[in-house]
Amino acid sequence: MTAEELPRARVRRRRLFRLIWVIPVAALAVAGWLVFQHMRAFGPEIIITFSDGAGLRPGQTPVKYRGVAIGEVGRVDLSPDQKQVRVYTRLVRSAAPLAREGTTFWIVRPQVGWGNVTGLNTVLSGPEIQALPGKAEGEAKREFKGLDAAPVSLETAGLKVILRAERPMSLRANSPVYYRGVEVGVVQTIDLAPSATSADVHVLVFQRFAPLVREGTAFWNVSGVNLKGNILKGIEVDFESLRSLVTGGVEFASPPNAARAKPGTVFFLHEQPKKEWLAWAPQIRIAPAEK
């Protein structure tokens, strides 16, 4: 047999070798796509400072707005002076516009008060952080000062005025404001006046009842119980409502033919009403109640 007649070996490339690499490459591509989508959903990281961070858990405590989770607590540590708690929170991408000036954050915990029961859904799940966005034109911001308690009627429209008192006895946030015995507003906050010689009671009169507040309107405290009479003739017990007995309350009357009060007007809060105030009966048109 000559050399030309010798058999020649044929080299065949096995396709199985190629197919082995298809599976890991495909898995790597899918994993990369999932990571990309996950990172794409991330929004900015913000820092919220609270006076107390009890119950906040990294990776578990949500940040919510209108009942929808918009972020999650990633880390909690102390401020450099160790007087406050810094909560590092990662927002989702769709909530990035909330990281702007004016946005308010507070911690929701179970709270039971007179006529006010909040946060019961956090009994088992733990506390959560609620957010309320600031104005749309606010500048981007990354650090915020959280509130110690939920704001009172922060989103409710109405007329905001200030009642200055020497001692606003029994009044507190969420105390009712009355006009002729009808609840028409609420106390939002109580703080010291700029001079620290008196207290400022910040009141919100709901939008529908805002026309009732006029220049010269008189406000007085209806907190507690007013006792009249004597032991022989009998004692008359007078209080505005059971709620005002517990949480305090304010009532007001407006004089006739007076111009509407402007937002931010400062009134004096009296301890007792005068007889002429109770006789005021101006005809003031208000909007009908929504059905």
XYZ file of C-alpha atoms in Angstrom:
291
model
C 0.000 0.000 0.000
C 1.453 3.283 -1.062
C 1.513 6.480 1.008
C -1.201 7.954 -1.149
C -3.514 5.118 -0.264
C -3.092 5.446 3.510
C -6.336 6.464 5.348
C -6.550 10.060 6.573
C -8.109 11.058 9.889
C -10.990 13.522 9.750
C -11.208 16.096 12.559
C -14.763 16.992 13.504
C -15.549 19.841 15.884
C -18.022 18.666 18.422
C -20.990 20.972 18.771
C -21.499 19.807 22.345
C -18.466 21.859 23.351
C -20.186 25.005 22.084
C -23.505 24.230 23.761
C -21.866 23.855 27.155
C -21.029 27.567 27.166
C -24.451 28.713 26.019
C -26.128 27.990 29.355
C -23.715 29.941 31.648
C -23.496 32.824 29.193
C -27.294 33.032 29.052
C -27.542 32.816 32.847
C -24.945 35.568 33.196
C -26.855 37.758 30.751
C -30.134 37.244 32.626
C -28.447 37.971 35.958
C -26.876 41.114 34.543
C -30.222 42.271 33.186
C -31.902 41.679 36.556
C -29.160 43.596 38.374
C -29.486 46.426 35.868
C -33.240 46.601 36.349
C -32.814 46.485 40.135
C -30.252 49.295 40.111
C -32.392 51.235 37.693
C -35.238 51.214 40.241
C -33.035 52.858 42.876
C -33.561 56.512 43.650
C -31.477 58.884 45.786
C -30.292 58.124 49.298
C -31.429 60.662 51.880
C -30.590 61.179 55.545
C -33.406 61.860 58.031
C -32.502 63.011 61.536
C -34.754 62.061 64.472
C -34.439 62.548 68.215
C -35.264 58.853 68.779
C -34.927 55.882 66.436
C -36.502 53.186 68.608
C -37.921 50.334 66.525
C -36.358 51.363 63.214
C -34.806 48.322 61.521
C -32.462 48.468 58.502
C -33.806 46.502 55.569
C -37.286 46.240 57.103
C -38.681 49.642 58.088
C -40.476 51.157 55.080
C -40.934 54.779 54.073
C -44.474 55.416 52.854
C -46.500 58.121 51.166
C -50.264 57.755 50.751
C -49.984 54.126 51.864
C -47.455 53.204 49.156
C -43.883 52.147 50.003
C -41.493 54.652 48.424
C -38.291 53.628 50.161
C -36.629 51.614 52.892
C -34.330 52.269 55.819
C -30.841 51.082 54.957
C -28.787 52.130 57.965
C -29.255 53.794 61.352
C -26.506 55.414 63.393
C -25.865 58.257 65.801
C -24.989 61.816 64.841
C -21.414 62.987 65.557
C -22.553 64.668 68.808
C -24.509 61.502 69.767
C -27.632 63.562 70.504
C -29.682 62.488 67.491
C -30.278 59.494 65.242
C -29.399 59.603 61.548
C -31.533 57.343 59.351
C -30.093 56.569 55.908
C -32.967 55.834 53.554
C -32.942 54.736 49.924
C -35.917 55.985 47.929
C -37.255 54.240 44.839
C -36.676 55.956 41.527
C -40.301 57.056 41.115
C -40.140 58.827 44.495
C -36.975 60.802 43.695
C -38.940 64.106 43.349
C -39.833 63.850 47.066
C -36.193 64.496 47.966
C -36.717 68.246 47.852
C -36.922 71.180 50.207
C -40.087 71.274 52.301
C -40.727 67.524 52.398
C -41.688 66.359 55.882
C -40.905 63.000 57.498
C -42.097 61.518 60.773
C -42.184 58.115 62.492
C -45.563 56.421 62.890
C -45.954 54.431 66.092
C -49.097 53.148 67.841
C -50.782 56.068 69.589
C -54.104 56.173 71.381
C -55.558 59.474 72.526
C -58.940 61.073 73.085
C -60.654 61.046 69.699
C -57.379 60.184 67.999
C -56.204 56.623 67.389
C -53.298 56.276 64.980
C -50.636 53.793 63.971
C -52.417 50.645 65.105
C -51.241 48.855 61.960
C -47.658 49.191 63.245
C -48.292 47.191 66.436
C -47.099 43.949 64.819
C -45.059 45.223 61.866
C -43.112 47.844 63.799
C -42.877 51.596 63.185
C -42.791 53.095 59.716
C -41.725 56.468 58.347
C -44.347 58.615 56.645
C -43.565 61.342 54.139
C -45.371 64.460 53.004
C -43.867 66.209 49.951
C -43.001 69.870 49.897
C -43.794 72.321 47.141
C -43.043 71.200 43.597
C -40.664 74.109 43.041
C -38.524 73.159 46.059
C -34.833 72.566 45.458
C -33.327 69.071 45.650
C -32.217 68.125 49.141
C -30.541 65.107 50.762
C -30.739 65.797 54.525
C -33.978 66.354 56.443
C -35.016 67.043 60.034
C -37.726 64.548 60.982
C -40.652 65.434 63.231
C -41.144 63.815 66.632
C -44.890 63.446 66.006
C -47.274 63.380 63.075
C -48.225 66.884 61.883
C -51.820 67.957 62.485
C -53.861 68.704 59.340
C -50.738 69.671 57.427
C -52.362 69.027 54.037
C -55.757 70.501 54.979
C -56.639 73.800 53.337
C -57.789 76.656 55.511
C -56.898 79.874 57.306
C -53.916 79.775 59.640
C -53.819 82.274 62.490
C -51.873 82.613 65.736
C -53.405 82.908 69.192
C -51.078 84.514 71.749
C -51.663 83.511 75.357
C -49.887 83.930 78.660
C -50.610 80.306 79.558
C -52.552 78.134 77.061
C -53.825 75.821 79.777
C -54.892 72.314 78.702
C -54.439 73.092 75.012
C -52.387 70.746 72.859
C -51.963 69.726 69.246
C -55.275 68.424 67.813
C -57.413 70.395 70.290
C -60.669 71.473 68.579
C -61.643 75.017 67.608
C -65.358 75.885 67.874
C -67.726 78.512 66.498
C -71.161 78.466 68.166
C -70.400 74.961 69.427
C -69.552 73.613 65.952
C -66.029 72.305 65.363
C -64.556 74.487 62.615
C -60.810 74.094 63.091
C -57.974 72.508 64.996
C -54.879 73.463 66.977
C -51.799 72.463 64.967
C -48.874 73.332 67.203
C -48.059 75.230 70.386
C -44.744 77.004 70.819
C -43.184 79.892 72.674
C -43.530 83.335 71.162
C -40.344 84.883 69.707
C -39.878 86.917 72.890
C -40.508 83.840 75.112
C -42.840 85.967 77.272
C -45.971 84.171 76.043
C -47.080 81.127 74.066
C -48.208 81.003 70.454
C -51.061 78.653 69.581
C -51.059 77.967 65.839
C -54.625 77.345 64.682
C -56.033 76.129 61.393
C -59.631 77.123 60.585
C -60.900 74.804 57.855
C -61.387 76.343 54.431
C -65.178 76.183 54.534
C -65.270 78.148 57.796
C -62.401 80.555 57.077
C -64.784 83.511 56.368
C -65.942 83.341 59.998
C -62.638 84.769 61.229
C -62.711 88.563 61.005
C -60.665 91.515 62.124
C -61.565 91.926 65.781
C -62.569 88.270 66.260
C -62.343 87.228 69.904
C -60.896 83.846 70.918
C -61.148 82.281 74.350
C -60.131 79.066 76.034
C -62.916 76.536 76.702
C -60.666 73.920 78.322
C -61.623 72.389 81.631
C -64.825 72.764 83.648
C -66.577 75.953 84.691
C -68.473 75.717 88.009
C -71.234 78.210 88.880
C -73.508 78.616 91.906
C -73.099 77.555 95.511
C -73.859 74.606 97.743
C -77.280 75.937 98.850
C -78.632 76.821 95.392
C -76.820 74.097 93.530
C -73.789 73.964 91.322
C -73.944 74.326 87.553
C -71.270 72.468 85.608
C -70.428 73.916 82.208
C -67.970 72.631 79.620
C -67.916 72.798 75.829
C -67.621 69.075 75.140
C -66.180 65.937 76.620
C -63.365 66.145 74.112
C -62.477 69.712 75.095
C -62.587 68.630 78.738
C -59.808 66.122 78.043
C -57.770 67.723 75.238
C -58.677 71.382 75.672
C -60.370 73.611 73.125
C -60.824 77.116 71.744
C -63.965 79.005 70.779
C -64.345 82.297 68.969
C -66.927 84.895 67.998
C -66.735 87.578 65.310
C -68.125 91.107 65.313
C -70.540 92.228 62.578
C -69.436 94.324 59.593
C -65.754 93.461 59.967
C -63.312 92.602 57.190
C -61.950 89.083 56.814
C -58.786 88.279 58.709
C -55.600 87.652 56.753
C -53.459 84.508 57.116
C -50.940 84.811 59.926
C -52.966 87.367 61.898
C -52.141 87.320 65.616
C -55.055 87.330 68.097
C -55.024 87.293 71.882
C -56.386 84.147 73.542
C -58.620 85.108 76.486
C -59.421 82.927 79.471
C -63.137 83.815 79.527
C -65.565 85.341 76.992
C -67.196 88.709 77.521
C -70.996 89.010 77.394
C -70.916 91.270 74.322
C -68.927 88.655 72.394
C -71.586 86.047 73.032
C -74.186 88.493 71.686
C -72.415 88.955 68.361
C -74.465 87.435 65.537
C -73.017 88.480 62.168
C -74.506 87.007 58.996
C -71.572 85.393 57.236
C -72.071 83.213 54.187
C -70.103 79.975 54.156
C -69.840 77.259 51.532
C -72.327 74.374 51.766
C -71.139 71.141 53.273
C -69.889 68.525 50.818
C -72.149 65.505 50.521
